[in-house]
Tab-separated table of C-alpha atoms in Angstrom:
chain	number	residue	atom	x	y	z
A	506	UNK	CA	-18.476	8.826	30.008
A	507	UNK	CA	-15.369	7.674	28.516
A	508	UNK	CA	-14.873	3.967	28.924
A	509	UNK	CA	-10.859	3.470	28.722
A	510	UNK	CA	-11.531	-0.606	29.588
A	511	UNK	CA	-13.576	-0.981	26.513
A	512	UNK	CA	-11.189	1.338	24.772
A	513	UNK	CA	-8.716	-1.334	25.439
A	514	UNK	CA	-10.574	-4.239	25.014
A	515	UNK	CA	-11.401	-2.865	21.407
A	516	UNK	CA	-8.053	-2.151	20.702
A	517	UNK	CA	-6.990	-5.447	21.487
A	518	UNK	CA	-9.425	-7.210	20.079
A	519	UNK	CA	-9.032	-5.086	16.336
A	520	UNK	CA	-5.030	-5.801	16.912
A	521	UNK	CA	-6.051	-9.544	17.065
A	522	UNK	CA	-8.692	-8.868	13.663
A	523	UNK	CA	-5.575	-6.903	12.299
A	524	UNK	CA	-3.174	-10.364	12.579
A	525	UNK	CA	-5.770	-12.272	11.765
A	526	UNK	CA	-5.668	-11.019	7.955
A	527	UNK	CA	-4.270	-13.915	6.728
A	528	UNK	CA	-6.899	-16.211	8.348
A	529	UNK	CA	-3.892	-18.394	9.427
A	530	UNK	CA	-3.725	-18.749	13.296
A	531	UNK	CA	-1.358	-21.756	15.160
A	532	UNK	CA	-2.708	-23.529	17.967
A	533	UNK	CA	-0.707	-24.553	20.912
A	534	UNK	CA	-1.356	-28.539	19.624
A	535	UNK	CA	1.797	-30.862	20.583
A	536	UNK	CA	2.343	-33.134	18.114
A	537	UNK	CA	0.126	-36.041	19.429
A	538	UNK	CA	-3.079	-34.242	20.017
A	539	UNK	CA	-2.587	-32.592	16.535
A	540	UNK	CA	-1.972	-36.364	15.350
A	541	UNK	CA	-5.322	-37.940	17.094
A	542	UNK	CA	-7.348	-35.117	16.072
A	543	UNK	CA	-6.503	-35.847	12.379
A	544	UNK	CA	-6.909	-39.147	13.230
A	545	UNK	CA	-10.473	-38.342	14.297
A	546	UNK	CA	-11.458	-36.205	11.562
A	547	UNK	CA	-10.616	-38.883	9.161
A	548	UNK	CA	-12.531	-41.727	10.466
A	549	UNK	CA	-15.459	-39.315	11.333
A	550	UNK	CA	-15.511	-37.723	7.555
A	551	UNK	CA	-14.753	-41.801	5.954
A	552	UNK	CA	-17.608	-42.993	7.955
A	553	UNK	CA	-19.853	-39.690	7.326
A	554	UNK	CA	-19.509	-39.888	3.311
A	555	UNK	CA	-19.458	-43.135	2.679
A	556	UNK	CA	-22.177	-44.278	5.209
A	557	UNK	CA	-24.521	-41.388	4.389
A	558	UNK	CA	-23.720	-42.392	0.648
A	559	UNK	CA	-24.913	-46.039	1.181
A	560	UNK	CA	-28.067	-44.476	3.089
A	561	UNK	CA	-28.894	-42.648	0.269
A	562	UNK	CA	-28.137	-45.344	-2.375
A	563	UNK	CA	-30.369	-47.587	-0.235
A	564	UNK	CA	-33.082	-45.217	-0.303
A	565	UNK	CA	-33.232	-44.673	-3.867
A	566	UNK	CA	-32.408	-48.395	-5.166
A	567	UNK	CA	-34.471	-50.460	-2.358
A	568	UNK	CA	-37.226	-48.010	-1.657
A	569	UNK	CA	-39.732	-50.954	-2.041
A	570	UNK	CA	-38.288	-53.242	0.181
A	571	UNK	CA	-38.434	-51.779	3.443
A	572	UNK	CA	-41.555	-49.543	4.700
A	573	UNK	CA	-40.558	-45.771	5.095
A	574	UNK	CA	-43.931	-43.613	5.430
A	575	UNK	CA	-41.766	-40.605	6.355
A	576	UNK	CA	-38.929	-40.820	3.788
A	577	UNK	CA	-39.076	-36.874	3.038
A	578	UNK	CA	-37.076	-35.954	6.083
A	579	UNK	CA	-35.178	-39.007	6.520
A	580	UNK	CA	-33.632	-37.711	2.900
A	581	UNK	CA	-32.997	-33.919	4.155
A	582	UNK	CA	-31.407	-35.279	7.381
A	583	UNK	CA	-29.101	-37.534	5.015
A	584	UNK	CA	-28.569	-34.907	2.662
A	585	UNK	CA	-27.308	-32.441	5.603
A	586	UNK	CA	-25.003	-35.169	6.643
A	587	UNK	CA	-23.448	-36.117	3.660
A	588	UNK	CA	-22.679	-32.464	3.114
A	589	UNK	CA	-20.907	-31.783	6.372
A	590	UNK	CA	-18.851	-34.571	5.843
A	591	UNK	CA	-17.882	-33.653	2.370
A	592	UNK	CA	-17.168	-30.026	2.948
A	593	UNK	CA	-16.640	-29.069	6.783
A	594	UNK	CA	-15.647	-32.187	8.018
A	595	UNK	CA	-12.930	-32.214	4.903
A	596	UNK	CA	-12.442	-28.332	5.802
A	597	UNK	CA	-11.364	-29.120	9.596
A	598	UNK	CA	-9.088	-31.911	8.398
A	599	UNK	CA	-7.754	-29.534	6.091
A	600	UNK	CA	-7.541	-26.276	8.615
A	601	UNK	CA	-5.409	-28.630	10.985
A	602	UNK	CA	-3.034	-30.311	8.286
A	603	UNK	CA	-2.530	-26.622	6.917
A	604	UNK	CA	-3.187	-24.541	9.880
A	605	UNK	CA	-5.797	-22.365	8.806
A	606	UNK	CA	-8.045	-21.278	6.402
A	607	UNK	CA	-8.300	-18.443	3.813
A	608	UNK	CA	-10.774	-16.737	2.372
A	609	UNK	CA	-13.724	-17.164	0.851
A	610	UNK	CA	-13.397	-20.589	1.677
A	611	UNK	CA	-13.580	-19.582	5.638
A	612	UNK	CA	-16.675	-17.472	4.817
A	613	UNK	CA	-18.501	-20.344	2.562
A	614	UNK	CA	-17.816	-23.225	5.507
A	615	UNK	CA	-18.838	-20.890	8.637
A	616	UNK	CA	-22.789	-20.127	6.359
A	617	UNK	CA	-22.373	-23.643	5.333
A	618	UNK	CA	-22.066	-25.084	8.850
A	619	UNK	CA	-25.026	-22.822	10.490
A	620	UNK	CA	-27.284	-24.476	7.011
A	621	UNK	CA	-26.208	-27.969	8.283
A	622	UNK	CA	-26.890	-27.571	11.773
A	623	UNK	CA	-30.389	-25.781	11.005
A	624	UNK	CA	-31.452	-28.214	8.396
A	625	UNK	CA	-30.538	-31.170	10.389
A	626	UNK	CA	-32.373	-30.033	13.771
A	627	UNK	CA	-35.363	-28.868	11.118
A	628	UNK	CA	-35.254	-32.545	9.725
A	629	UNK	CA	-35.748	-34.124	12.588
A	630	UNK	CA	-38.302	-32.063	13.983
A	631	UNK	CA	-40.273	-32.365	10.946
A	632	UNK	CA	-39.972	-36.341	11.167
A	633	UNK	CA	-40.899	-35.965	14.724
A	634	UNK	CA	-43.970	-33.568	13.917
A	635	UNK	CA	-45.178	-36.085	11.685
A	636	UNK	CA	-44.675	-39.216	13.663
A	637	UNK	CA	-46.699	-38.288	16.322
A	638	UNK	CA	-49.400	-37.099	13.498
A	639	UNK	CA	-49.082	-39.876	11.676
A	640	UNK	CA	-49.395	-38.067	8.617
A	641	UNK	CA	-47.034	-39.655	6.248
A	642	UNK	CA	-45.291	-38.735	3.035
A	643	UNK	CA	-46.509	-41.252	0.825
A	644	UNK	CA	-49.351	-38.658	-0.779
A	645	UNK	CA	-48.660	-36.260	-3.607
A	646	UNK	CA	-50.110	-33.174	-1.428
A	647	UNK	CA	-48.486	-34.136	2.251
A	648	UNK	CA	-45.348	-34.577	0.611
A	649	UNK	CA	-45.024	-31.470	-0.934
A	650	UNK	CA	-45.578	-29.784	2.375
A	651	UNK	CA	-43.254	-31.856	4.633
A	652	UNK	CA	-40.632	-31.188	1.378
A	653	UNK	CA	-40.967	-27.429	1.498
A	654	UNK	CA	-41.607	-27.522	5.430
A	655	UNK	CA	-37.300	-29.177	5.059
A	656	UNK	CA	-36.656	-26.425	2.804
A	657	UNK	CA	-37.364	-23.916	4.632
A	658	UNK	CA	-35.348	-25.337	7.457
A	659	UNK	CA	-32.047	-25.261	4.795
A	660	UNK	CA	-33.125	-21.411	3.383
A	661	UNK	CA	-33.255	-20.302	7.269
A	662	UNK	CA	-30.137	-21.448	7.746
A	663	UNK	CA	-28.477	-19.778	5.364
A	664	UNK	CA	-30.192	-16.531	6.143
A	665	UNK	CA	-28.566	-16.441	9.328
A	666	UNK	CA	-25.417	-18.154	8.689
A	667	UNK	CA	-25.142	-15.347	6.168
A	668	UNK	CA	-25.588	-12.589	8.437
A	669	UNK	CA	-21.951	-12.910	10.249
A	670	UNK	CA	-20.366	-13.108	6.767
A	671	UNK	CA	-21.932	-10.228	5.659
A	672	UNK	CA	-21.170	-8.278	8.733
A	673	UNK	CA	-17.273	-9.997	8.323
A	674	UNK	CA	-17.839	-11.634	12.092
A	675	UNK	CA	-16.039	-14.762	10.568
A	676	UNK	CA	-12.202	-15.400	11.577
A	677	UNK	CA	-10.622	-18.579	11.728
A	678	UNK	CA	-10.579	-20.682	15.196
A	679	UNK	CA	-8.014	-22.924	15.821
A	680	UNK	CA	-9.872	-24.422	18.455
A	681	UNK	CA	-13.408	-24.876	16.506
A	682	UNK	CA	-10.370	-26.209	13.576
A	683	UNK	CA	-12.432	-23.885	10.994
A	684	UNK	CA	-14.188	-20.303	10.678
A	685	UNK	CA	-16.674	-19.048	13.158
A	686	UNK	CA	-18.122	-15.998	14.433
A	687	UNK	CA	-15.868	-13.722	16.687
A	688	UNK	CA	-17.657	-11.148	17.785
A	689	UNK	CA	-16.317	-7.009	16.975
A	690	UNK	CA	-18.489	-5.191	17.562
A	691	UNK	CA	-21.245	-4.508	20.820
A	692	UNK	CA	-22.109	-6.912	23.194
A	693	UNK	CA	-26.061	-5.518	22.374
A	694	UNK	CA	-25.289	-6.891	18.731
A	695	UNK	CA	-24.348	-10.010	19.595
A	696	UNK	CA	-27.002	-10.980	22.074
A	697	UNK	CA	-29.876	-9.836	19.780
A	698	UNK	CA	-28.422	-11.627	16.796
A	699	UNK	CA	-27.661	-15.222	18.809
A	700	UNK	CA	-31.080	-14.841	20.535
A	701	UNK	CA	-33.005	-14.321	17.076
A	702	UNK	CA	-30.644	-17.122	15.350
A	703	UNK	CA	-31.268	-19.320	18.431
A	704	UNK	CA	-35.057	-19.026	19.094
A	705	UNK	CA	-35.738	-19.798	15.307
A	706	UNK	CA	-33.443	-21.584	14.355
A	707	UNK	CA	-32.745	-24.186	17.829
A	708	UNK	CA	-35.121	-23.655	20.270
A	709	UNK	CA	-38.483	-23.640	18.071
A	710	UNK	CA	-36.990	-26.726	16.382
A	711	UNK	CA	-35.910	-28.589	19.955
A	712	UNK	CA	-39.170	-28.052	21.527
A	713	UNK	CA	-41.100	-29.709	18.833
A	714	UNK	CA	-38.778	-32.421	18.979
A	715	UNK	CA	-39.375	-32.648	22.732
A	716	UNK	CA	-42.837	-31.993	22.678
A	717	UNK	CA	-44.003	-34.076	19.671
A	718	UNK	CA	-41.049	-37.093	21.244
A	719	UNK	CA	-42.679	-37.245	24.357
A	720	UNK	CA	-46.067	-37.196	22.821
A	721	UNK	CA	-45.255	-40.206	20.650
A	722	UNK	CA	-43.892	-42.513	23.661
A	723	UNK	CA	-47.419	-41.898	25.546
A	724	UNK	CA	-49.704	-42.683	22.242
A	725	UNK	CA	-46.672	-45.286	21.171
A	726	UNK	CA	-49.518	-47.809	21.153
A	727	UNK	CA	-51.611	-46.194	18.618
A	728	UNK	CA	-49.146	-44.374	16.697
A	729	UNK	CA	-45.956	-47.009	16.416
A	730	UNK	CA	-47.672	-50.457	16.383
A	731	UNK	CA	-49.656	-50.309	13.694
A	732	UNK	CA	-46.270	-50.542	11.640
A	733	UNK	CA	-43.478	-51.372	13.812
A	734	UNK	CA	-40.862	-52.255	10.777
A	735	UNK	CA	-41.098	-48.697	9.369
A	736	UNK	CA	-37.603	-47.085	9.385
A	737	UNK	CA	-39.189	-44.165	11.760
A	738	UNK	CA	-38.559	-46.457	14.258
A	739	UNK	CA	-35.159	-44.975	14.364
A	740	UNK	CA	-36.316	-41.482	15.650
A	741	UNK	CA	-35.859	-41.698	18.879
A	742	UNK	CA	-32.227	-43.138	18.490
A	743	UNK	CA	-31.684	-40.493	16.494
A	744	UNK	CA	-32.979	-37.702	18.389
A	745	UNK	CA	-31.231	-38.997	21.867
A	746	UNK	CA	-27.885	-39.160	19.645
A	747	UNK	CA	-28.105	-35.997	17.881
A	748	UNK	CA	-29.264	-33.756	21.769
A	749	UNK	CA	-25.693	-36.106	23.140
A	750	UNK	CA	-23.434	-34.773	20.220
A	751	UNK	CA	-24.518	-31.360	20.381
A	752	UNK	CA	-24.930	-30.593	24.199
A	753	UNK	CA	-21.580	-29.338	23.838
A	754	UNK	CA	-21.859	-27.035	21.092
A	755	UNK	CA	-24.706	-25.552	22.850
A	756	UNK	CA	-22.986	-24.895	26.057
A	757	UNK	CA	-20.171	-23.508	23.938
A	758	UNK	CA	-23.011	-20.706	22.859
A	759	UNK	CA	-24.447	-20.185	26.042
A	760	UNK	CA	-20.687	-19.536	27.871
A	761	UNK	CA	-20.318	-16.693	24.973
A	762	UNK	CA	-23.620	-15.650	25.536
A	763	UNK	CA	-23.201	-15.182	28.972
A	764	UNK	CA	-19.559	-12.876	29.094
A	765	UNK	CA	-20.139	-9.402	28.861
A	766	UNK	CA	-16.911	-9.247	27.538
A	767	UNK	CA	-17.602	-11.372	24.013
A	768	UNK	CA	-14.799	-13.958	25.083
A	769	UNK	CA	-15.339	-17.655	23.928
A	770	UNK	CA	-16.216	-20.824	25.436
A	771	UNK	CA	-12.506	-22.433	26.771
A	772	UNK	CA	-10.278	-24.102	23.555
A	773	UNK	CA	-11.297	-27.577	25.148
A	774	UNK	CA	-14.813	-27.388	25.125
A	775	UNK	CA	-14.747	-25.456	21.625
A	776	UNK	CA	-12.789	-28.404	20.435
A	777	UNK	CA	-14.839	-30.596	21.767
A	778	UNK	CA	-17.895	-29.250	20.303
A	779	UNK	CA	-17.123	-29.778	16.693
A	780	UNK	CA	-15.672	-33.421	16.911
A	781	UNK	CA	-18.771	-33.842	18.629
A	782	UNK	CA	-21.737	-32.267	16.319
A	783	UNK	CA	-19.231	-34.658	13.583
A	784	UNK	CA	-19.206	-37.658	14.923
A	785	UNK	CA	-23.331	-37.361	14.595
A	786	UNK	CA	-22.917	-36.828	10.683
A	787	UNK	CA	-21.445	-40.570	10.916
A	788	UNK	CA	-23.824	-42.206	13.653
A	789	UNK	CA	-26.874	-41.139	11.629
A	790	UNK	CA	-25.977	-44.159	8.823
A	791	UNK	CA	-25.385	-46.657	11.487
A	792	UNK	CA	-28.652	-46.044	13.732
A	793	UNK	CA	-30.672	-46.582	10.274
A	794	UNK	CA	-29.172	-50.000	10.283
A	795	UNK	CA	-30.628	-50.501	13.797
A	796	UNK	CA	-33.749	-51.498	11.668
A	797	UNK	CA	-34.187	-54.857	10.524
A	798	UNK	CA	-36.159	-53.974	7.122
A	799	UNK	CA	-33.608	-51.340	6.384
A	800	UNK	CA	-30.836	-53.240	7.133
A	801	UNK	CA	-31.583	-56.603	5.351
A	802	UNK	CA	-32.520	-53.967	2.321
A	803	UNK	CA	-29.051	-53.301	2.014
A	804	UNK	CA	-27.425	-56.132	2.362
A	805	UNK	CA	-29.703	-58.231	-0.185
A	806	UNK	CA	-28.519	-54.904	-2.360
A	807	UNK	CA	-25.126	-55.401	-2.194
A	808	UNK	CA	-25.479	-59.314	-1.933
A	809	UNK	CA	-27.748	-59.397	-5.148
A	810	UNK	CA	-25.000	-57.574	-7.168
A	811	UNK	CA	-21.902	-59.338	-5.905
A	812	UNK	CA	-23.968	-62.546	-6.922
A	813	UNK	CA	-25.039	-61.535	-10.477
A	814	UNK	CA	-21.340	-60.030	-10.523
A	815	UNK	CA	-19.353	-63.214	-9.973
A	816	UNK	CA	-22.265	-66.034	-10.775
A	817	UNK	CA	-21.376	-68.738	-13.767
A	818	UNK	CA	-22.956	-68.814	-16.990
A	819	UNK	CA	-26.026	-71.332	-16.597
A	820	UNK	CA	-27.526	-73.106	-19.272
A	821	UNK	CA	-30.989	-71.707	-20.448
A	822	UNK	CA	-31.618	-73.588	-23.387
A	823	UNK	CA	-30.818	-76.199	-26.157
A	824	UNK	CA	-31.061	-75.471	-30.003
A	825	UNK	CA	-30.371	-78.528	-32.379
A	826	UNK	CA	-28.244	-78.313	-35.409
A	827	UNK	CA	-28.873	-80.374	-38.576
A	828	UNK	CA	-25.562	-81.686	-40.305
C-alpha cells in the first residue's frame, strides 16, 4: 500500500539532504554557549595533545625506569588519543568557529572518529585481556600478537566508519559540532548496520573489559601483587573513566536506534556526547600520572634536562703549562 507518511517524511528529510549541500548548517547557539563550548574544546584538545605527547615521550625516553609489562596497548590507547585531539577535537573547534564543515574533510573526520572510538575500546580490552592473563608484552612472540590483536581493533574501525561514507550517510551536525551519520535511507538499513557496527565493534570489546575487569579484582591477589608499581595499575581508572565519558554517546545511539522514524538523540544530549568521549582523550595522560613509577619517570625527565640545560661549567681537570 501506498505510505503517504513516509512519502513525506522522505521528502522532508531529502529537502533537508538537498540544503545540506554545502555541509554548512547554524545552530541555534547564543553567543555564550557558543563562547564556553570553544572554551571547552580548547582546553580539552591543549590538554589531549600535549598530555598524550608527554605520555608518549615518556614512554619512549624513560621506558627503563618505570615497570610497564603491558606497554603494547598502553601505546595504541595513546596513539588513539593523541589523534582525536589533533584532528577531531581541532575539527569541532573548527566546525563551531566556522560553522560547519565541507567536504572531504566531513567524510575523513566522521571514518576517523568511528577508528578512534574502536581502537580505543579495542586497547583497553586488550590491556584488560592480558591483565587478568598475565601474559605480558615483554616477549618477541606475545608482543607481536597483542600488536596485531590493536591493529585489528584500528582496521575494524575503519571498515565500518567507512561504510556511511561510502553509502554518503555523513552530513554535518551542529549539535555533534562535526560530521556524523544521518540516516536516508530504511529504517531496516540502519538497524542492521548499527547492530553489526555495535556488536563488533562495542559490545564484544565492553564485555571483555567487564568480564576480564571483574575477573582481575577477584584474583587481584595473585595477578596485581606480584608487581604493584607496574603502570597497569592504571586500568581500572581508566576503564571506570572511559564507560563515564562515553555513557552518553551510547545512549545517544540507542535513542536513534530505538525511533522508527530515524530521528536523533535531542541537540543536548548529542552535544553532550562529544565533549564527553573528548574530555577522555585528555584524562587518559593524567590517570597515567596516578602511578608513582610513571610519574617520578617524568619528572626526573624533564628535571634531568632543565639541570644539564642551565648547570655551570665544573672543573674536571688540571693540565700544567711549562713557561
Amino acid at each position: 500500500m501506498f505510505d503517504v507518511a513516509q512519502v513525506v517524511s522522505r521528502l522532508k528529510m531529502n529537502d533537508w539532504a538537498n540544503s545540506s549541500t554545502s555541509v554548512v548548517l547554524d545552530q541555534s547557539w547564543t553567543r555564550v554557549e557558543r563562547s564556553v563550548l570553544v572554551a571547552v574544546l580548547s582546553v580539552e584538545m591543549v590538554l589531549g595533545v600535549i598530555g598524550n605527547c608527554l605520555v608518549l615521550l615518556v614512554k619512549i625516553m624513560c621506558r627503563g625506569r618505570f615497570p610497564c609489562r603491558y606497554w603494547v596497548p598502553f601505546v595504541s590507547l595513546t596513539l588513539s588519543d593523541l589523534g582525536s585531539s589533533l584532528l577531531i577535537i581541532s575539527g569541532s573547534l573548527l566546525a563551531m568557529l566556522t560553522k560547519g564543515q565541507r567536504s572531504p574533510w566531513c567524510e575523513v573526520v566522521s571514518l576517523l572518529k568511528f577508528a578512534f572510538i574502536t581502537s580505543s575500546i579495542g586497547s583497553i580490552a586488550i590491556l584488560c585481556v592480558q591483565r587478568a592473563k598475565g601474559v605480558a608484552s615483554t616477549g618477541r612472540g606475545a608482543s607481536v600478537v597483542v600488536a596485531l590483536a590493536c591493529l585489528a581493533s584500528w582496521l575494524t574501525g575503519v571498515v565500518f566508519g567507512s561504510i556511511p561514507v561510502v553509502y554518503n550517510w555523513i552530513r554535518y551536525d551542529p549539535a555533534e559540532m562535526l560530521c556524523a551519520v544521518f540516516w536516508e535511507s530504511s529504517y531496516s538499513d540502519m538497524l542492521v548496520y548499527i547492530l553489526c557496527a555495535f556488536s563488533i565493534c562495542i559490545v564484544i570489546p565492553f564485555l571483555l573489559i567487564l568480564f576480564y575487569s571483574l575477573f582481575t579484582a577477584a584474583g587481584c591477589e595473585r595477578n596485581c601483587d606480584s608487581d604493584p608499581d607496574d603502570l597497569s595499575s592504571v586500568t581500572p581508572l581508566i576503564v571506570a573513566f572511559y564507560l563515564f565519558c562515553y555513557t552518553p554517546l551510547a545512549v545517544s545511539e540507542l535513542i536513534l536506534l530505538g525511533r522508527l522514524d530515524l530521528s536523533p538523540a535531542p541537540d543536548w544530549l548529542r552535544t553532550l556526547s562529544s565533549v564527553m568521549s573528548y574530555l577522555d582523550c585528555g584524562l587518559n595522560p593524567i590517570i597515567y600520572c596516578a602511578n608513582q613509577d610513571f610519574r617520578e619517570a617524568g619528572l626526573a625527565l624533564f628535571w634531568t634536562s632543565r639541570k644539564l640545560l642551565f648547570s655551570e661549567p665544573v672543573l674536571t681537570s688540571v693540565t700544567k703549562l711549562e713557561l
